[in-house]
Coordinates of C-alpha atoms in Angstrom, one line a residue:
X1 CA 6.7 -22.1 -2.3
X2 CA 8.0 -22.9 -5.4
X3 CA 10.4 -21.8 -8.2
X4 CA 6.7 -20.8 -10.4
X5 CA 7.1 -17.2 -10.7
X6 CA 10.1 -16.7 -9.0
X7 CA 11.4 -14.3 -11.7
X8 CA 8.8 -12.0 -10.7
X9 CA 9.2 -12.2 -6.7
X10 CA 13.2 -10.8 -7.5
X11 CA 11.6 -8.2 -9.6
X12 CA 9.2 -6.9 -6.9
X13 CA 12.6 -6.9 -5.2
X14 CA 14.1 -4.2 -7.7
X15 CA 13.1 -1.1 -5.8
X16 CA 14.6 -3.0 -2.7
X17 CA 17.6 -3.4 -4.4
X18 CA 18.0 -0.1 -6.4
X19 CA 18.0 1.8 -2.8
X20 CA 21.0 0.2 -1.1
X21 CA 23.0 -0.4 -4.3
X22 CA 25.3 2.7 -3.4
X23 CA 25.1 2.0 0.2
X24 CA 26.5 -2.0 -0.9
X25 CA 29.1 -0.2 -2.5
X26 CA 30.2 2.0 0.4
X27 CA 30.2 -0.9 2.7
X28 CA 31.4 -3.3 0.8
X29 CA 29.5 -5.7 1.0
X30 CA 25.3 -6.7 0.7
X31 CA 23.0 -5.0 3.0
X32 CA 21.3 -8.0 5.1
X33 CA 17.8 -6.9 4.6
X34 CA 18.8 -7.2 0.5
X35 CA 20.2 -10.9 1.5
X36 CA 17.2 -11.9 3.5
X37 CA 14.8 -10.3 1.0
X38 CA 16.2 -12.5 -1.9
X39 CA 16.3 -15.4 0.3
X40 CA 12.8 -15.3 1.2
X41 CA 12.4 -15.4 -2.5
X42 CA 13.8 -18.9 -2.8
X43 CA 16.2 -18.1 -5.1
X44 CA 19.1 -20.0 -3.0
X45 CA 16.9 -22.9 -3.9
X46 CA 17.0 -23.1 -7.5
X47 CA 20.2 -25.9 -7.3
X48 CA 19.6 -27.5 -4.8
X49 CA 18.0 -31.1 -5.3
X50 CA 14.5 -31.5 -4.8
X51 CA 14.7 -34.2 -2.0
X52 CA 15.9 -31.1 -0.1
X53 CA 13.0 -28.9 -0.8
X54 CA 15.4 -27.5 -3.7
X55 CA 14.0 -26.5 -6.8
X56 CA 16.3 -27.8 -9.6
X57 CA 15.2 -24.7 -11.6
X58 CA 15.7 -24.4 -15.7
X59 CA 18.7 -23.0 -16.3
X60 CA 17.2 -20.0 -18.3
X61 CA 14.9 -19.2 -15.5
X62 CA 18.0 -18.7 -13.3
X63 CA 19.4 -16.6 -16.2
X64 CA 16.0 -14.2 -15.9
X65 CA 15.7 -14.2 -12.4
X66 CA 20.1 -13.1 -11.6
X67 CA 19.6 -10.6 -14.6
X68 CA 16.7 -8.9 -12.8
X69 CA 19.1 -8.2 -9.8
X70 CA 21.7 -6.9 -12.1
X71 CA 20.0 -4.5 -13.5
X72 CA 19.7 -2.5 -9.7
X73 CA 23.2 -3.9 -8.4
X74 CA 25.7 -5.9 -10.4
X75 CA 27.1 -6.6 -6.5
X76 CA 24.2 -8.1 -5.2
X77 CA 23.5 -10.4 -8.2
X78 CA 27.1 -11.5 -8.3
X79 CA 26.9 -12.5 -4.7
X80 CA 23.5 -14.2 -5.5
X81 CA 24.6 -16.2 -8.6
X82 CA 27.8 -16.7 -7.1
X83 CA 26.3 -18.9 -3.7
X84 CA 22.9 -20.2 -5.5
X85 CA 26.1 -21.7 -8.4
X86 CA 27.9 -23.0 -5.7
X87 CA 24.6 -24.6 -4.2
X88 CA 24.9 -26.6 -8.0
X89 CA 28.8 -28.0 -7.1
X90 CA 27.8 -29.2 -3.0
X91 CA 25.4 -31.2 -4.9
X92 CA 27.7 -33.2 -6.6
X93 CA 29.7 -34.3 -3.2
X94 CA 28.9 -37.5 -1.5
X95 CA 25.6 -37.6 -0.4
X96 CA 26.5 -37.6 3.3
X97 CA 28.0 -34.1 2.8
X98 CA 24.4 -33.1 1.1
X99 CA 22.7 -33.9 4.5
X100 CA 25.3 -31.2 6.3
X101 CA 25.0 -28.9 3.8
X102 CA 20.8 -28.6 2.8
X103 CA 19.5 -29.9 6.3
X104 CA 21.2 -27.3 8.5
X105 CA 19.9 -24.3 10.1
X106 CA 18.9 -22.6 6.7
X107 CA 17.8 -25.8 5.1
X108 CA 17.3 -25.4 1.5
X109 CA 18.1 -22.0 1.8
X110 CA 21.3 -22.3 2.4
X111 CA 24.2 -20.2 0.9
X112 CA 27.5 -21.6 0.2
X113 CA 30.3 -19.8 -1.0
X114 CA 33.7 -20.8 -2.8
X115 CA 36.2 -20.3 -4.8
X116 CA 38.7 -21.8 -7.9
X117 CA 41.4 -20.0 -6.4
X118 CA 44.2 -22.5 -5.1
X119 CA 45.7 -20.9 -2.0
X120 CA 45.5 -23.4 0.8
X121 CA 46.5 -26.7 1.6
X122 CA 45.0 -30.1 2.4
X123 CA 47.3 -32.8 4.9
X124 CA 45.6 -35.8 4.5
X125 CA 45.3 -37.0 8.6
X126 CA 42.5 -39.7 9.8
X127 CA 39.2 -39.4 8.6
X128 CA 40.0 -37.0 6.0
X129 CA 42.1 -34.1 5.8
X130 CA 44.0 -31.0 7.6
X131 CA 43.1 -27.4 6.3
X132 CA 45.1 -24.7 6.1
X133 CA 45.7 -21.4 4.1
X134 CA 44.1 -18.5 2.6
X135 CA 41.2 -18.2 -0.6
X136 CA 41.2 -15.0 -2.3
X137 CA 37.9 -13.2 -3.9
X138 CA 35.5 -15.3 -1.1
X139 CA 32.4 -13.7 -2.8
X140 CA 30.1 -13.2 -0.3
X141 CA 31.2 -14.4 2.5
X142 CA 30.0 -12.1 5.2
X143 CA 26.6 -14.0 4.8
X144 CA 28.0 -17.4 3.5
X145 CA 26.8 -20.8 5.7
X146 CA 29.3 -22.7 4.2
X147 CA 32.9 -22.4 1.9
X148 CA 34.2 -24.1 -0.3
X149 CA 37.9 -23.7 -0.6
X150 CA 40.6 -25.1 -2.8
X151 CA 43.3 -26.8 -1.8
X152 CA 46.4 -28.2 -2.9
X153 CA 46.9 -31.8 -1.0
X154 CA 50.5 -31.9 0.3
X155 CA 52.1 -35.0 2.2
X156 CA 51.4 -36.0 5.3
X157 CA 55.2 -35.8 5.9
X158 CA 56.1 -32.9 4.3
X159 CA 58.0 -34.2 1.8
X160 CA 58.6 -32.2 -1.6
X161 CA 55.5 -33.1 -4.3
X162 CA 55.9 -35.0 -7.2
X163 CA 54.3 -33.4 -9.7
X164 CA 51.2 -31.2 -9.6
X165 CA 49.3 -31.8 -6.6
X166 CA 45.5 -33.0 -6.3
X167 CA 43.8 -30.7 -6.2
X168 CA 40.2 -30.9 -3.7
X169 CA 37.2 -28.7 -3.0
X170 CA 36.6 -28.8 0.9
X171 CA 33.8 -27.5 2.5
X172 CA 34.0 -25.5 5.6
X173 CA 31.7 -23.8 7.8
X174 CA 32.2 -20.4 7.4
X175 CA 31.9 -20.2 11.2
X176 CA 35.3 -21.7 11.2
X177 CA 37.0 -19.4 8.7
X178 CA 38.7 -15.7 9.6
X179 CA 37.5 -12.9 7.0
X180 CA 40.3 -10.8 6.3
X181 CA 39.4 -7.0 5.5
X182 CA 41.0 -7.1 2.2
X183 CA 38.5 -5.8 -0.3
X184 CA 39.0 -2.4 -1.3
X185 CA 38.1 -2.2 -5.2
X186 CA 36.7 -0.1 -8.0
X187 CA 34.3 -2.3 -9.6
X188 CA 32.1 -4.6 -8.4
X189 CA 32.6 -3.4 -4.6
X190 CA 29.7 -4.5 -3.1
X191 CA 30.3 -8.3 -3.2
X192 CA 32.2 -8.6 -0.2
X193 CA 35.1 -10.7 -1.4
X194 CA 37.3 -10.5 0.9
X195 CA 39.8 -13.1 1.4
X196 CA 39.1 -16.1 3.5
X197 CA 41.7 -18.2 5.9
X198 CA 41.9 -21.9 7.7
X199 CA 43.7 -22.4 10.2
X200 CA 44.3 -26.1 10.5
X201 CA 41.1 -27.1 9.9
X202 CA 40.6 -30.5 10.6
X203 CA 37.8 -31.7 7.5
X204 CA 36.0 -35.5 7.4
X205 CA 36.6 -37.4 4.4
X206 CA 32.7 -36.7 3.1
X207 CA 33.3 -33.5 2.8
X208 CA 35.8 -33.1 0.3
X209 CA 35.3 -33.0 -3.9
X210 CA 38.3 -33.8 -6.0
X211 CA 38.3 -31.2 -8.6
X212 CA 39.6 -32.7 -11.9
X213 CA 37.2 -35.6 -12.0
X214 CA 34.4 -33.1 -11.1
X215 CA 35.3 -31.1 -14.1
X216 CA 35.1 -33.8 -15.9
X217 CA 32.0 -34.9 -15.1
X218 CA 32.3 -37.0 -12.3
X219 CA 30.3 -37.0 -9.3
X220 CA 30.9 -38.9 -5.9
X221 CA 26.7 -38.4 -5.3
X222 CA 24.5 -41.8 -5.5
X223 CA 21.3 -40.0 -5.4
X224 CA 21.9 -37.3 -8.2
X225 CA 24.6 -39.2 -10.3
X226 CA 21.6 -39.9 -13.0
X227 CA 19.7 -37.1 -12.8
X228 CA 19.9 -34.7 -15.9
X229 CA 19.9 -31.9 -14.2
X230 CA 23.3 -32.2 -12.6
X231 CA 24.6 -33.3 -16.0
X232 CA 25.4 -29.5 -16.9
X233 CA 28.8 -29.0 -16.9
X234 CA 30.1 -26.7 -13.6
X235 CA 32.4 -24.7 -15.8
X236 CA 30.0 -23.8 -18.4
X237 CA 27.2 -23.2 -16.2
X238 CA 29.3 -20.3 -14.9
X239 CA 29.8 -18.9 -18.3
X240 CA 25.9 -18.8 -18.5
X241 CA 25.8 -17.3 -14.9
X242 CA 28.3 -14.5 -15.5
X243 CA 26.3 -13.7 -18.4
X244 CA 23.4 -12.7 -16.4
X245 CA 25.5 -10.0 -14.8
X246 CA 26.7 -8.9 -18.2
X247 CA 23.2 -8.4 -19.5
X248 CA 21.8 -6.9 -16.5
X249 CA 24.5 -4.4 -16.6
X250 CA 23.7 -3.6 -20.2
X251 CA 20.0 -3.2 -19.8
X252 CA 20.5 -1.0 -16.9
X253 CA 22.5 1.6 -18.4
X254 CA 20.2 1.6 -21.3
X255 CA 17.4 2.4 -18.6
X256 CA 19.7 4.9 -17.2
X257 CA 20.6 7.1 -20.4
X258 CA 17.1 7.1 -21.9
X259 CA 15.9 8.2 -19.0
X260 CA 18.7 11.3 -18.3
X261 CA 18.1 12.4 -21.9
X262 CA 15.0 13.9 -21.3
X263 CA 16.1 15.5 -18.7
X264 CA 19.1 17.9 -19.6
X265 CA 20.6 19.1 -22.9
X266 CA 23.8 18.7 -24.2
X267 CA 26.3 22.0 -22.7
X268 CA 27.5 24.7 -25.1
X269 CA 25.3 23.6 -28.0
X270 CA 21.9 24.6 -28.9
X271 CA 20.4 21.1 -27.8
X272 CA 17.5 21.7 -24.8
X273 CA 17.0 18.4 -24.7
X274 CA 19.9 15.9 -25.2
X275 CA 17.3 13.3 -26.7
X276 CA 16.4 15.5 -29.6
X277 CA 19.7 15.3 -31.0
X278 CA 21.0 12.7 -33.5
X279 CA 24.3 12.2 -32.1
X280 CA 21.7 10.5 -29.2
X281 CA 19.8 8.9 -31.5
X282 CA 22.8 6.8 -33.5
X283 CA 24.4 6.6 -29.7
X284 CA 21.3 4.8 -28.2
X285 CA 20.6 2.4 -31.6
X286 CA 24.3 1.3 -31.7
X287 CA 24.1 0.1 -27.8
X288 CA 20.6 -1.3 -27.9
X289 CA 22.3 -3.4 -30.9
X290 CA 25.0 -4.3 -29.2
X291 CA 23.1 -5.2 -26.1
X292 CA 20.4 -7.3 -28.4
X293 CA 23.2 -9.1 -29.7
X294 CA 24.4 -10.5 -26.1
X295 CA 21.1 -11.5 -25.6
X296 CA 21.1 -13.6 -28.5
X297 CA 24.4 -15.1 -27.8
X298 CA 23.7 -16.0 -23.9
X299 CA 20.1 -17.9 -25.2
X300 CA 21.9 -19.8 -27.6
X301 CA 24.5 -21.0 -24.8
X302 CA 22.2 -21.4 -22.9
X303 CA 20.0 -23.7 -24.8
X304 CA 22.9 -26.2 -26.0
X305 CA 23.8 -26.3 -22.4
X306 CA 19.9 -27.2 -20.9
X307 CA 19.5 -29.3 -24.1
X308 CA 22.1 -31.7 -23.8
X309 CA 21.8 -32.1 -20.1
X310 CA 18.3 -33.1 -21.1
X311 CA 19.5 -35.4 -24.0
X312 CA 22.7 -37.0 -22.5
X313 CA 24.3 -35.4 -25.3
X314 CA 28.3 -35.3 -24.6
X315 CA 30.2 -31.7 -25.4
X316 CA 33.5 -31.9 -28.1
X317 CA 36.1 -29.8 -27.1
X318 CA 35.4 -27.0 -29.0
X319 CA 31.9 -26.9 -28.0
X320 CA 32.9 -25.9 -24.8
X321 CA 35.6 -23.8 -25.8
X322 CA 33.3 -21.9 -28.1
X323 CA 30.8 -21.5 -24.8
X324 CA 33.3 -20.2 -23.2
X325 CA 34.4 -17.5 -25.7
X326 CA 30.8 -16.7 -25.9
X327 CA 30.5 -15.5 -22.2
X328 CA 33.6 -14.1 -23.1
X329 CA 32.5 -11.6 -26.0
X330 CA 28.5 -11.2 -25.3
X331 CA 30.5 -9.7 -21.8
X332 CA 32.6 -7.2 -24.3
X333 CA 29.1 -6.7 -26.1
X334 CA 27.6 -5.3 -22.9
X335 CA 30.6 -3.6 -21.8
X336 CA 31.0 -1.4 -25.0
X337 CA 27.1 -0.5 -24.9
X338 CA 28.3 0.6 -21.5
X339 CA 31.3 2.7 -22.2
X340 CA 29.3 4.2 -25.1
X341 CA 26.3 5.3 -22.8
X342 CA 28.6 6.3 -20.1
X343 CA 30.5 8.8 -22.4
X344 CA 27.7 10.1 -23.5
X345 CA 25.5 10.6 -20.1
X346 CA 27.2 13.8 -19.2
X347 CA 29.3 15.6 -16.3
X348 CA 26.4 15.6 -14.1
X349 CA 26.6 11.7 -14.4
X350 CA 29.9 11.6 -12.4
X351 CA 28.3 11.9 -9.0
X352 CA 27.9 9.1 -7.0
X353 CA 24.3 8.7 -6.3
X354 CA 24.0 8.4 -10.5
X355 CA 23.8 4.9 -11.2
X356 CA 26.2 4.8 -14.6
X357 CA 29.1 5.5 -13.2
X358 CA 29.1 2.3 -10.6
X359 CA 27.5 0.2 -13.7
X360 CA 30.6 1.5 -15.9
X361 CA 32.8 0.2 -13.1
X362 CA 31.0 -2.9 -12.1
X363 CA 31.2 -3.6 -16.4
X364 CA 35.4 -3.3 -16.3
X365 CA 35.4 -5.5 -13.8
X366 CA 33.3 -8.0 -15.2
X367 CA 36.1 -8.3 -17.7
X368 CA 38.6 -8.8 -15.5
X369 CA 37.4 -11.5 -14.0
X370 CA 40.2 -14.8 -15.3
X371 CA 37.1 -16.7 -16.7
X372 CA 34.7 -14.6 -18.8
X373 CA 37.9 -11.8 -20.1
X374 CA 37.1 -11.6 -23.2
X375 CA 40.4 -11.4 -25.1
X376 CA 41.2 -14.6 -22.8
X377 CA 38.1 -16.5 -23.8
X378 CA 38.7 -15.6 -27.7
X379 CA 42.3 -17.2 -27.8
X380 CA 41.2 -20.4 -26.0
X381 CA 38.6 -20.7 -28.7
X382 CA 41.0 -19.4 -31.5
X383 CA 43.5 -21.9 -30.4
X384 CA 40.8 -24.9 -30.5
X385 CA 40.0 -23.5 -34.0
X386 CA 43.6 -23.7 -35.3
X387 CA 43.9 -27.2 -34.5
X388 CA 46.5 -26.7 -31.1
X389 CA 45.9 -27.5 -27.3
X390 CA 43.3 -24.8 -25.4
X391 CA 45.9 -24.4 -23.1
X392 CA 43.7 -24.5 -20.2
X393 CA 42.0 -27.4 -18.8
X394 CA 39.0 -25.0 -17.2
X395 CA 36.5 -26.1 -20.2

């Protein structure tokens, strides 16, 4: 197998996924058989190096292949992008935390979780470090292999910090870690992101990523320090990840409404058929617009970001803050083609097992989430503009 055509084994997937999206979001998590399903597809493959039997798939095939998932389940493709991502940061640890991480049990399949969140702490002790605390919004880690949390390193003799902390990526065996039964949302329910907790965790040396110099484009890895492919930045790849969720949300309630308005008028007017009346008509052009014009702003991120990783070429500051704000407002884009659907779709539309009112909540929380909120994304880039500091150093 191979990543040739692996856009069209998720989409033979979509019926698959379209039948246990409500039951995702009443458990709260990813039905296995949808996990396995996707796995089998090798889509947990597509950033993991090739010596592994990864894929090291283009970056706008991912793009195609996470939006098809959205468009049946914004959980299930969050959960997806989310570990197949992560996959992209354990291969940028030392090379003997690779061979833990891609030559286990599930091999190349592997799915690692993790999360930016700082809520633990890291005691350096011999050989590497001691783990322990909590990480909040572990997105899917009911079926995660491995975790990568964030931690804070604190003396060894527990003496006050000077300073900010370092700040590391560790990587646990989720074998290791308690899941706490935590996540009880709106939007975006099915991922499963609970909250995660170590409890003195004793972690080797290899294992661990500093995350400042990784942001900044450092790697510890001999074997993939040179390749282009892991040249992409980790926080703009994210941008173009989350973007996949945002369009597939988009598209799907434009499926959704064109397909209710053939079947049921419009109450107490004279319309049989809600898709004969041209309050539909000028409802459904201005959200296709709107949802066209995310799609052109996530392939123009998307192509800077796979063309300088080919080229070498190095990012100015507000480069990446502009990427940034471009998740940022082709994620407002889709939402407002949502809310506009959604308000138009009806009563009838409020019952569960109708699909637009879990993509109108799985939309609002898209928005929420600290790195693609709009209004967030557009200061950073506003600020850049004006000639100040971003105020952030997640660029």
């Amino acid at each position: 197998m191979s990543d040739a055509g692996i856009v069209e084994r998720v989409r033979e997937l979509r019926p698959l996924i379209r039948e246990n999206a409500v039951r995702a979001e009443r458990e709260r998590r990813v039905p296995d058989e949808v996990v396995a399903a996707l796995t089998g597809t090798g889509v947990h493959r597509m950033n993991v190096p090739r010596r592994y039997g990864g894929y090291q798939t283009p970056l706008h095939t991912q793009i195609d292949a996470f939006t098809e998932i959205a468009v049946e389940c914004a959980s299930t493709a969050w959960v997806t992008l989310g570990q197949a991502g992560v996959s992209y940061i354990a291969a940028l640890f030392p090379d003997e935390a690779q061979d833990d991480f891609f030559t286990g049990p599930s091999g190349p399949d592997v799915r690692i979780g993790g999360t930016l969140v700082p809520g633990a702490t890291a005691v350096p002790c011999d050989g590497g470090y001691r783990v322990d605390g909590a990480s909040g919004f572990a997105t899917g880690c009911h079926h995660a292999d491995w975790h990568l949390l964030t931690a804070a390193v604190a003396p060894a003799d527990g003496r006050p910090q000077e300073g900010p902390p370092e700040m590391l990526w560790v990587a646990v065996p989720m074998s290791e870690l308690e899941i706490l039964d935590d996540w009880d949302v709106t939007g975006l329910a099915g991922t499963g992101s609970n909250t995660v907790v170590a409890r003195n965790i004793p972690v080797p040396a290899h294992r661990v990523l500093p995350v400042g110099p990784m942001l900044a484009g450092w790697t510890p890895s001999k074997a993939n320090a040179d390749d282009p492919f892991y040249r992409m930045p980790v926080l703009l790849l994210f941008c173009a990840w989350a973007a996949s969720a945002a369009l597939g949300l988009g598209r799907a309630a434009m499926t959704e409404f064109t397909g209710r308005i053939h079947r049921r008028g419009i109450t107490y007017t004279f319309h049989e058929r809600q898709n004969e009346a041209t309050v539909t008509h000028l409802q459904a052009a201005e959200a296709q617009m709107r949802i066209s014009a995310a799609e052109l702003v996530a392939a123009r991120l998307i192509a800077e970001i796979e063309t300088k990783a080919r080229d070498g070429s190095p990012y100015t500051p507000r480069e990446r803050a502009r990427i940034r704000a471009e998740s940022g407002y082709l994620t407002r884009l889709c939402k407002e083609a949502v809310d506009l659907l959604a308000s138009a779709a009806g009563a009838s539309s409020l019952r569960r097992d109708v699909p637009m009112q879990r993509i109108a909540r799985d939309i609002q929380a898209l928005c929420l989430h600290s790195f693609v909120n709009p209004a967030t994304n557009l200061e950073i880039y506003g600020r850049v503009l004006s000639g100040v500091d971003p105020g952030t150093p997640f660029l």
